XYZ file of C-alpha atoms in Angstrom:
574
model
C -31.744 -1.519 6.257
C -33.695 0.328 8.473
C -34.226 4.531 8.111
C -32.240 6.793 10.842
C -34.898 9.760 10.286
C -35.267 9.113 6.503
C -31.240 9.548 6.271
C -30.206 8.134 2.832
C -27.183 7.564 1.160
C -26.931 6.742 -2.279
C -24.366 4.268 -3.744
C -23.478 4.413 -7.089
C -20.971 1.246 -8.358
C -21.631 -2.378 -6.758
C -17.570 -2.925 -6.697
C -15.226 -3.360 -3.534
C -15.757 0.129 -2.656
C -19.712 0.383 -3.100
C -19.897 -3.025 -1.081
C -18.013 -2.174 1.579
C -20.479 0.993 2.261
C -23.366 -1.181 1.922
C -22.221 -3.625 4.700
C -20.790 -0.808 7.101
C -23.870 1.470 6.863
C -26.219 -0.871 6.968
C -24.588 -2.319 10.197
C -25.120 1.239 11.175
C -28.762 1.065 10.444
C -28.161 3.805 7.699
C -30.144 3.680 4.622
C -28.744 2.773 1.957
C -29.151 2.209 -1.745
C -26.547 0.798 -4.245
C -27.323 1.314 -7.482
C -24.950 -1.429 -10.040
C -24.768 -0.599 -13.652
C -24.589 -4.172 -14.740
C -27.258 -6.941 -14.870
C -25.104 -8.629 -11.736
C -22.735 -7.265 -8.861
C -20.410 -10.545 -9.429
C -19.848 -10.958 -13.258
C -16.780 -13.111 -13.635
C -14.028 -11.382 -15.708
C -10.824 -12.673 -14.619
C -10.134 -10.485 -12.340
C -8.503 -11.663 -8.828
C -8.008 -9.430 -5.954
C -5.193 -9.347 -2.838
C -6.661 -8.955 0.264
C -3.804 -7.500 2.486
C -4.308 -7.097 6.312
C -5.593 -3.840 6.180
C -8.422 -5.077 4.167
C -8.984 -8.715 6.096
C -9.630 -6.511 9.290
C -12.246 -4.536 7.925
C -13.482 -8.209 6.448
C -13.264 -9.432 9.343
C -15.719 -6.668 11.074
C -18.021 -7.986 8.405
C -17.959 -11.710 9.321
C -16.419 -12.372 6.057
C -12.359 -13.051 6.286
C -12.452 -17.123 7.163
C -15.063 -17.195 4.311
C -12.969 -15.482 1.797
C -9.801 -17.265 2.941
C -11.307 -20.761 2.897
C -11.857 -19.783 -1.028
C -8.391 -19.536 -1.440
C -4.803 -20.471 -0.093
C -2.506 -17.584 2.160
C 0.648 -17.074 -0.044
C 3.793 -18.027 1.869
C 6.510 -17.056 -0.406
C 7.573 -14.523 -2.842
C 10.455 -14.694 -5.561
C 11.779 -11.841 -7.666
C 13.249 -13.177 -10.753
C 14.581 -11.849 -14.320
C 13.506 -13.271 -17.328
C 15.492 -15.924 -17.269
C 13.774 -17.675 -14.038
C 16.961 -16.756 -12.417
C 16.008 -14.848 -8.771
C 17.348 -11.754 -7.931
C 17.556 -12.355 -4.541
C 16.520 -15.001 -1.784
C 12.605 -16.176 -1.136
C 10.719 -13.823 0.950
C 8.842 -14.928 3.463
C 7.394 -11.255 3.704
C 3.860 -12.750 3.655
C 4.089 -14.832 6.360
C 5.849 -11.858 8.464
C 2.797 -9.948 7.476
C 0.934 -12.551 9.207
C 3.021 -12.455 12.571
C 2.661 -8.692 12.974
C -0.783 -8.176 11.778
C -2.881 -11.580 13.019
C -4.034 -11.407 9.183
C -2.611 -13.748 5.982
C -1.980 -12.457 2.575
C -5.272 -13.476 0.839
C -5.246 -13.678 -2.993
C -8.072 -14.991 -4.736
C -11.298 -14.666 -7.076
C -12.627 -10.785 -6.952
C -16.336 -12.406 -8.040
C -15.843 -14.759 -4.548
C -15.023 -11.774 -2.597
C -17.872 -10.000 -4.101
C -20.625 -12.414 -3.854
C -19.560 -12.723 -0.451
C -20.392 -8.933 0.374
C -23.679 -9.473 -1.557
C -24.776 -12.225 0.416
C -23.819 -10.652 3.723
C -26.226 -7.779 3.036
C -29.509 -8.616 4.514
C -31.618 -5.873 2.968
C -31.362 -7.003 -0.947
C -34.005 -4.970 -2.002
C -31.832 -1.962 -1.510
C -28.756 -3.510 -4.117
C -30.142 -2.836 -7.709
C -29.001 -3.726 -10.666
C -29.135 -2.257 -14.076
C -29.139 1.125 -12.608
C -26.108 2.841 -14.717
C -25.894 6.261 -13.156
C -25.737 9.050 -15.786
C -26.670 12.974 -14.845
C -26.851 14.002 -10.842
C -29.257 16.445 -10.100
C -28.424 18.415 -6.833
C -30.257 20.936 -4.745
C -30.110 22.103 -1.019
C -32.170 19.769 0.158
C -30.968 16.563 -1.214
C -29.421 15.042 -4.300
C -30.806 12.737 -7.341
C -28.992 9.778 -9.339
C -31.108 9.475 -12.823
C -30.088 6.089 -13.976
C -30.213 4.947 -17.810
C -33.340 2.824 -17.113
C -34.939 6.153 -16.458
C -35.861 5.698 -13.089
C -34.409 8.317 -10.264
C -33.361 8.052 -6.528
C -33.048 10.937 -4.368
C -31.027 10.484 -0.880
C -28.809 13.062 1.845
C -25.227 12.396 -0.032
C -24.578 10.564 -3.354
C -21.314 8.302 -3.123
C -19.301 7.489 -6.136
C -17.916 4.347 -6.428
C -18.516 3.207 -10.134
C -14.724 3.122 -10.942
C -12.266 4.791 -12.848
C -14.587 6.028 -15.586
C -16.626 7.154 -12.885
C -19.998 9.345 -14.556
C -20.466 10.362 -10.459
C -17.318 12.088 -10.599
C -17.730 13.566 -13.892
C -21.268 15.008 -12.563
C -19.512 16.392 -9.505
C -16.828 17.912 -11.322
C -19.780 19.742 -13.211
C -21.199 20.952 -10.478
C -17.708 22.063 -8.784
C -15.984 23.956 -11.718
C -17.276 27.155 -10.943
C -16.054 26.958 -7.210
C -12.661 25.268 -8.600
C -12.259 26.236 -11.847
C -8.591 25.606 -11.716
C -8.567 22.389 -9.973
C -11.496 20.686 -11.901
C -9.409 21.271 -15.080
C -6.477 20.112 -13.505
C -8.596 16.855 -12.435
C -10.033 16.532 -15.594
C -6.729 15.399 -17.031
C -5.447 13.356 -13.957
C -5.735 10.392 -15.832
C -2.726 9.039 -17.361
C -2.256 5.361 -19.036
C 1.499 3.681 -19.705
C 1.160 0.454 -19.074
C -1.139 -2.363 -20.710
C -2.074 -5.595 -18.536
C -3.285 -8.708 -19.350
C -4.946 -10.250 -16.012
C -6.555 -13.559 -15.844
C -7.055 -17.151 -14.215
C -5.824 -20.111 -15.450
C -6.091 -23.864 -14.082
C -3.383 -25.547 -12.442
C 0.284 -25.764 -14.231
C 2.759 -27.762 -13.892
C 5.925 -26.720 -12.166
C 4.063 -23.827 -10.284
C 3.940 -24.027 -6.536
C 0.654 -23.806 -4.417
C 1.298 -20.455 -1.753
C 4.063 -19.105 -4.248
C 4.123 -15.653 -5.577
C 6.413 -15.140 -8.658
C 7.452 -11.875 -9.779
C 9.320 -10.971 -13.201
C 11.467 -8.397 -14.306
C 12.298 -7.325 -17.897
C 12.825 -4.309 -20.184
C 9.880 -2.455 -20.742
C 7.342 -5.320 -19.233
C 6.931 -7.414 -16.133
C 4.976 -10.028 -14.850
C 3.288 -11.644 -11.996
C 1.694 -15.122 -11.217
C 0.638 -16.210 -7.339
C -0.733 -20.058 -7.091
C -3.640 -20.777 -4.369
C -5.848 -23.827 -3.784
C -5.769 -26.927 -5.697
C -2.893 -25.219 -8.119
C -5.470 -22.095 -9.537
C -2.751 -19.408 -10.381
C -3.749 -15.855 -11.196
C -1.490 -14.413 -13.735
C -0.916 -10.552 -14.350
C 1.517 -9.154 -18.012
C 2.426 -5.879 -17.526
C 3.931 -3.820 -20.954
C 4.868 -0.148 -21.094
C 3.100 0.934 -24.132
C 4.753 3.416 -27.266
C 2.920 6.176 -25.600
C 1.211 7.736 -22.559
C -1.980 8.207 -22.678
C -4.367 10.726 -21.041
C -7.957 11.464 -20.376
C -11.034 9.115 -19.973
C -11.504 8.208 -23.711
C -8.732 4.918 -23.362
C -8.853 2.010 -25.830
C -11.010 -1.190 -24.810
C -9.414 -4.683 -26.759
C -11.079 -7.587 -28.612
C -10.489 -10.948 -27.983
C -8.062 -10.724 -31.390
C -6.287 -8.153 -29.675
C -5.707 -10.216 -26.683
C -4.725 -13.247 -28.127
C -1.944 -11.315 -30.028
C -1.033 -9.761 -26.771
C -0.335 -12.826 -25.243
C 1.433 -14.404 -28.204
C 3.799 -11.676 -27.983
C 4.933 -12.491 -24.330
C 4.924 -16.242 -24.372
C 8.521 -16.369 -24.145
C 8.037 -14.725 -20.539
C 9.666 -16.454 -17.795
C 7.363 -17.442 -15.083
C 9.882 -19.543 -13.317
C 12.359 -21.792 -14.142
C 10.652 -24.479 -16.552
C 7.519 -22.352 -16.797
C 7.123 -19.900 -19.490
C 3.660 -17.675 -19.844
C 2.619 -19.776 -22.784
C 1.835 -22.909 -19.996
C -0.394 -20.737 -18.168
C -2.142 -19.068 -21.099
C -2.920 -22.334 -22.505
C -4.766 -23.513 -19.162
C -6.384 -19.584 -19.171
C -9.989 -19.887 -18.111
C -10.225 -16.231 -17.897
C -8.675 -13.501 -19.567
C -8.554 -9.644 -19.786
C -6.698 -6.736 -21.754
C -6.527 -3.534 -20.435
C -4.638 -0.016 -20.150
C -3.890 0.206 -16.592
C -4.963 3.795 -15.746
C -2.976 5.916 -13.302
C -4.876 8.844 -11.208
C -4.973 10.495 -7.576
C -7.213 13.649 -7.936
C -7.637 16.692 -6.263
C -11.378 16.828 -5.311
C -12.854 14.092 -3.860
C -16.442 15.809 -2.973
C -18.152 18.830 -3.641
C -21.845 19.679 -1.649
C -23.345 16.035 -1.113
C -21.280 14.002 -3.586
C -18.441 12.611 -2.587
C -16.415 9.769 -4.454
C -14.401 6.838 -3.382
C -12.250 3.738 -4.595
C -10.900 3.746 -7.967
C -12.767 6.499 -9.053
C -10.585 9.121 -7.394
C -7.748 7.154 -6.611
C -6.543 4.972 -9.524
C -3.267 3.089 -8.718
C -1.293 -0.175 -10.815
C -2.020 -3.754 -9.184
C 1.756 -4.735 -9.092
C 1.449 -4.325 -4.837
C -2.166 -5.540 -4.095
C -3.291 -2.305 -3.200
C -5.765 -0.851 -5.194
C -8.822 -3.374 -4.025
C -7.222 -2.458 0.220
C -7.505 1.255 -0.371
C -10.704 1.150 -1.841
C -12.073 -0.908 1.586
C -10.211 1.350 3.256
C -11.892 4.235 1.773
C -15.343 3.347 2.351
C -14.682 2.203 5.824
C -13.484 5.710 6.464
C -16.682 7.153 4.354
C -18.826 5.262 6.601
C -16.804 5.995 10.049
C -17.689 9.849 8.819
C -21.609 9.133 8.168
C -21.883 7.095 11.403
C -20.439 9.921 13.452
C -22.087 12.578 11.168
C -26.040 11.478 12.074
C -25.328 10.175 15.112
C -24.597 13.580 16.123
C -27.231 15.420 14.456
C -29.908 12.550 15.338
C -32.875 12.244 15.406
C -32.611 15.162 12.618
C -31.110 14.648 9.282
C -28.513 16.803 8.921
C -28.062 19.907 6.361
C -26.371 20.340 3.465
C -23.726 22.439 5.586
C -22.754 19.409 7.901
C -22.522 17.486 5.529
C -20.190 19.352 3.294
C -18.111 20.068 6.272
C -18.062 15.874 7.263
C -17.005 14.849 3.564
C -14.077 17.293 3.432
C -12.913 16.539 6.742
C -13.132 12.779 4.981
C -10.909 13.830 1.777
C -8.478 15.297 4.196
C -8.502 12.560 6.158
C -7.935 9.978 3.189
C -6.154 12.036 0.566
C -2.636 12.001 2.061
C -2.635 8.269 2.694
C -3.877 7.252 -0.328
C -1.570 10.003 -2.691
C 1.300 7.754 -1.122
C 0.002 4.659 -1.941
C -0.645 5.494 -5.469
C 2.249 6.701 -5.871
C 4.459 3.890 -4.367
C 2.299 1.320 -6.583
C 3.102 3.089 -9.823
C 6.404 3.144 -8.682
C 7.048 -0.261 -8.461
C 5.049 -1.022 -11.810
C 8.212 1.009 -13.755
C 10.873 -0.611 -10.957
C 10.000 -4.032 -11.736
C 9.300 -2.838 -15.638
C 13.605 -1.493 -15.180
C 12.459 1.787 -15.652
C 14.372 3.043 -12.468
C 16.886 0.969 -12.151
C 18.769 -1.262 -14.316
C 19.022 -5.567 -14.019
C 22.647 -5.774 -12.411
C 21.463 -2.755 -10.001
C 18.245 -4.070 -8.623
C 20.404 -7.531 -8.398
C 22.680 -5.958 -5.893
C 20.061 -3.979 -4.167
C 17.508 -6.545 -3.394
C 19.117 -8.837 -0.756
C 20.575 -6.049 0.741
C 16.815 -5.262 1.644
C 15.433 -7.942 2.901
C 12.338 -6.942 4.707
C 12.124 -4.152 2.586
C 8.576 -5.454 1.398
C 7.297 -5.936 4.453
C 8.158 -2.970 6.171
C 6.917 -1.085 2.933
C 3.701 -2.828 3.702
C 3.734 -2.118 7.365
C 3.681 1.412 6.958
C 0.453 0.776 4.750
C -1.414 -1.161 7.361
C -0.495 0.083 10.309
C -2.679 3.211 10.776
C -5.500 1.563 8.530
C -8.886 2.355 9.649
C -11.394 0.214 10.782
C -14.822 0.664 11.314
C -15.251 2.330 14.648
C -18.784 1.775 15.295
C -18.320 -2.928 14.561
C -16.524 -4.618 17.336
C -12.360 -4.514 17.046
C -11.798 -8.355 16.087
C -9.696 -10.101 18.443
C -6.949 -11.504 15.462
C -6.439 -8.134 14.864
C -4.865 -7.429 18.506
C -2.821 -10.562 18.809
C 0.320 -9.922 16.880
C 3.831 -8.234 16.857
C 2.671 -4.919 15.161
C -0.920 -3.610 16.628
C -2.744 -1.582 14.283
C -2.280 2.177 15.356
C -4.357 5.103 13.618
C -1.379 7.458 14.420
C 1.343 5.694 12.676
C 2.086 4.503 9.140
C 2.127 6.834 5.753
C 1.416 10.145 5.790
C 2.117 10.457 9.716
C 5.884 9.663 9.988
C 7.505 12.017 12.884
C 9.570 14.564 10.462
C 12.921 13.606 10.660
C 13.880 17.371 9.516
C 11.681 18.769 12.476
C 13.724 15.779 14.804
C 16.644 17.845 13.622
C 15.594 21.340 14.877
C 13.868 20.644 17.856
C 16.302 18.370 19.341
C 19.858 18.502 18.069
C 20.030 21.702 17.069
C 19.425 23.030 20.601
C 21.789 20.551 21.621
C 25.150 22.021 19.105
C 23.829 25.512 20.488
C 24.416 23.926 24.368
C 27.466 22.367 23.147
C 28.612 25.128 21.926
C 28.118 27.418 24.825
C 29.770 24.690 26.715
C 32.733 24.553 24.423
C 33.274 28.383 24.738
C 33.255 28.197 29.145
C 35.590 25.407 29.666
C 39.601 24.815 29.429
C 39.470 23.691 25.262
C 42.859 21.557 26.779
C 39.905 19.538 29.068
C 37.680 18.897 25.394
C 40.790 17.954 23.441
C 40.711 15.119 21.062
C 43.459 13.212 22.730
C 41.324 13.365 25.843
C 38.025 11.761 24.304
C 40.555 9.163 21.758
C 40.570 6.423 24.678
C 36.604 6.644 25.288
C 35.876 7.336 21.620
C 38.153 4.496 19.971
C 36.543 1.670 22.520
C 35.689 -1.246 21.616
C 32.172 -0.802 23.175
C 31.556 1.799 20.536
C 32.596 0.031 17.357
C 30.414 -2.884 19.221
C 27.531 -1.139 19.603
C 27.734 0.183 15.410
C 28.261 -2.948 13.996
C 25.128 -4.118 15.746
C 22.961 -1.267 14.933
C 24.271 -2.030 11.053
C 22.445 -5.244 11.373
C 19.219 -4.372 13.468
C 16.021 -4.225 10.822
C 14.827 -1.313 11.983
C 17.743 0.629 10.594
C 17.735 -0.927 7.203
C 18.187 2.198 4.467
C 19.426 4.652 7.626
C 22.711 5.750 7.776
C 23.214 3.225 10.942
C 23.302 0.494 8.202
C 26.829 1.516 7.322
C 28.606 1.163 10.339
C 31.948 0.066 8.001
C 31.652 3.646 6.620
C 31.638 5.370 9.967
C 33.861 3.386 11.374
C 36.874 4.287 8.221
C 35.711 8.251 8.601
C 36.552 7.819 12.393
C 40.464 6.270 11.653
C 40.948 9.345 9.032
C 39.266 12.184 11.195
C 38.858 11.038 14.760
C 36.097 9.247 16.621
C 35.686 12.181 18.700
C 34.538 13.849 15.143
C 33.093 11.252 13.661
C 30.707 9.802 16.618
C 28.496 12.938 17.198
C 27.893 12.640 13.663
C 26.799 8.868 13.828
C 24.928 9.631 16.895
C 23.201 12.339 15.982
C 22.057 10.768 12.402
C 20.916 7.573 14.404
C 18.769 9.559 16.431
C 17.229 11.666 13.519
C 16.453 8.178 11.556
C 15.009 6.591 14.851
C 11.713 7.897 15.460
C 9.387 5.762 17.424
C 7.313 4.713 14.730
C 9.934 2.759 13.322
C 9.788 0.177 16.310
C 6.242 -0.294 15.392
C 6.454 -4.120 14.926
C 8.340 -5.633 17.767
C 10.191 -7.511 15.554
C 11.803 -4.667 14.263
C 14.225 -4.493 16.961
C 16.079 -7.904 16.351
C 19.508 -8.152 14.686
C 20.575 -10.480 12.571
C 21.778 -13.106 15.364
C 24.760 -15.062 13.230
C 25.998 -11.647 11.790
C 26.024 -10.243 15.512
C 27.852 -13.498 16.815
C 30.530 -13.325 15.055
C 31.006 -9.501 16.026
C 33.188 -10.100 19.316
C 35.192 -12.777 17.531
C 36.124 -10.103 15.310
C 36.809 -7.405 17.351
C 39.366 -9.862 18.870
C 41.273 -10.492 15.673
C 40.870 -6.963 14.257
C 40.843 -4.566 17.327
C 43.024 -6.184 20.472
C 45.033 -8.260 18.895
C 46.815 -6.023 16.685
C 46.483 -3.306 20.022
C 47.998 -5.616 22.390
C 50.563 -6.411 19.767
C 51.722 -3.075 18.881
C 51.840 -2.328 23.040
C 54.415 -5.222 23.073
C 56.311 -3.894 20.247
């Protein structure tokens, strides 16, 4: 890596997040220095990792995507079943739609692979270190120090924490910050929250599970999840709500005893049908117990520190999303130290720009990735029937089809990538182009829709209304325009069009019965001006979001025929 001016940044945590940094900055010909607790960066624990678009493009930057994918096997397919095996709704191909609009598969496989892979594409080694468990930060004015438990120090510009949820960077920052924050340190101190246990691991290939299948169960108080790659490797995930919520750092750590009974317990989970848990714990080849802590914090940097990944945003695994914000993250972090001494080169810059770079950083981030965290925890109690119950989510999920995919959309859409690499040319080739000014947290307000727009229009309307012959805006006058065909047409195929899936346009029946009891010329401006409100651009994001569901939208005429003239051109007779 070679020195910009003696610029350093300090990494502390050789994870997804640290390694990310690494390979950006050093790109950037940023020094850098990542300082790993452990003896190795890619200790094998059982853990797997889903590498969702957003991720594979920043991977991709790196040189790394067709090596991770070639470790593993794209999913295809997704089922949502109870605990019977029984599905709740029909196969999603949601993975392979991810694909169309993104140019990027759904990648699950080993987190070591991934890892090792972002070790071996750093070509300065002598900057990763291991055995260097950060424990007190020293900072001043003029730089910051990491002492590590070795002993040995390292001084650098800004100190990044990425050494996880029990992060000792964070800790030291939030030290150093209470003073200025008193009230949000404390409230930060006790962000982290723990209701749900998981057993992750690997096992070998079972039979009866399908390679490129993802299997999700439902069930009181626990769920579970299993996705099969190359050569039939399946990585397997128990989720259980515990007695209690926990809170703080201080949260339990299990034996192998423990484990063991934790499995026993859930053998008689349904993986799918003819596979219960017990076949894939008996092929385990990796296994892990947890509490699956739960955290988005307030303060995310304070002078030169400034902390990313888990460590300050801390969200359940049941969406694949923890391991995408965390690149995410640092390829925002680095996007900010790029800019940040490329603007202040060939001097390093002060303590002042740099403060002002890493807030501008949290308030870039924090937004997005308070959503996420909050959506994944979400679905952890949904698919756990905390909020909802069996017969419910049974009903609601094939009225949603592409309600996973457009949940993901809106998470990859405005990712970031890293501005100063080369935009790779997958990325640009499918039905939904990545756009930084779409996706969560920058949704066109559909209550600000309202004021600006159709408020002025009831005030014109109004005005109008109050200047002409009221005989000339009568009901009866708009009944033959308003009660067309053409306009119970055009509802019925909005009800079907994806992008209006959970709008009020989905429920054209509904509007349609309101209209026979109060009058279309009531009822429309209503529809109208509710479809507008619920049809902001960023909806149409992925072409694909404009199609209809063609054999629903066939048989619309046909109907109209039997339902609308007929009995019309009947009563005329009569």
């Amino acid at each position: 890596m070679t020195d910009r001016a003696n610029f350093r940044v300090l990494v502390a945590g050789g994870g997804i997040a640290g390694l990310t940094l690494a390979n950006a900055l050093e790109r950037a010909n940023i020094d850098c220095v990542l300082l790993e607790g452990r003896d190795k960066f890619a200790a094998n624990e059982g853990a797997s990792i889903a590498v969702l678009p957003n991720g594979c493009r920043i991977l991709d930057q790196f040189g790394l995507y067709e090596a991770f994918l070639d470790t593993t096997e794209p999913v295809k397919f997704v089922y949502d079943r109870d605990n019977a095996g029984v599905p709740l709704a029909p196969p999603s191909d949601f993975p392979h739609l991810g694909y169309v609009r993104t140019g990027y598969h759904q990648a699950f496989g080993d987190r070591q692979a991934l890892l090792q892979l972002m070790v071996n594409s750093v070509k300065g080694k002598s900057k990763l270190l291991v055995n260097k468990k950060v424990i007190s930060v020293t900072h001043s004015p003029t730089g910051v120090t990491a002492k590590c438990e070795d002993g040995t120090t390292y001084t650098g510009d800004i100190l990044v924490g990425a050494d996880g949820v029990h992060s000792k960077t964070r800790d030291a920052m939030f030290d150093l910050a209470a003073d200025e924050y008193p009230d949000k340190i404390k409230k930060d101190r006790e962000a982290l929250t723990a209701e749900y246990q998981c057993l992750f691991g690997i096992c070998t290939k079972v039979e009866g599970m399908e390679i490129g299948e993802g299997e999700y169960g439902y069930d009181q108080d626990r769920s579970s999840l299993a996705v099969v790659v190359k050569n039939g490797r399946t990585y397997y995930f128990i989720f259980q709500k515990m007695a209690q919520i926990l809170r703080g750092t201080n949260m339990p750590r299990y034996s192998e005893q423990e484990t063991e009974e934790f499995a026993k317990a859930h053998f008689d989970m349904v993986i799918r049908p003819g596979v219960h848990f017990k076949a894939l714990w008996d092929n385990s080849i990796a296994s892990n117990l947890v509490v699956l802590e739960e955290g988005s914090f307030e303060v995310w940097t304070h002078g030169r520190i400034v902390c990313i990944g888990d460590s300050i945003h801390k969200m359940t695994p049941n969406i694949g999303n923890g391991g995408n914000m965390a690149i995410e993250t640092a390829a925002a972090l680095a996007n900010t130290i790029h800019e940040l001494a490329t603007r202040v080169s060939p001097a390093r810059p002060t303590e002042t720009e740099i403060k002002g770079a890493l807030t501008g950083f949290q308030t870039l981030r924090k937004a997005k990735t308070d959503i996420v965290t909050n959506m994944s925890n979400g679905i952890t109690r949904f698919q756990a029937l905390q909020k909802a119950s069996l017969p419910v989510i049974r009903k609601l999920l094939p009225c949603v089809p592409e309600l996973a995919v457009n949940l993901q959309s809106e998470i990859v859409v405005g990712a970031p990538a890293i501005n100063f690499l080369p935009i790779p040319r997958r990325s640009v080739t499918g039905t939904m182009p990545f756009n930084p000014t779409q996706g969560l947290g920058k949704t066109e307000s559909k209550l600000r829709r309202f004021v600006i727009i159709v408020i002025p229009f009831i005030i014109l309307l109004f005005l109008a209304t109050a200047s002409t012959n009221p005989a000339s805006l009568s009901t009866t006058a708009l009944l033959p325009v308003a009660n067309g065909a053409m306009i119970l047409a055009t509802w019925l195929i909005e009800g079907s069009r994806c992008s209006n899936y959970l709008t009020p346009a989905c429920l054209p029946l509904v509007f349609i019965t309101l209209g026979h009891f109060f009058g279309m010329a009531t009822i429309a401006p209503v529809y109208y001006t509710l479809h507008y409100v619920f049809s902001p651009i960023d909806v149409f994001k992925a072409s694909d979001m404009r199609l209809t569901n063609a054999a629903y939208t066939r048989c619309i005429l046909p109907s109209l025929m039997v339902a609308y003239f007929a009995p019309f051109k009947i009563a005329w007779w009569v």
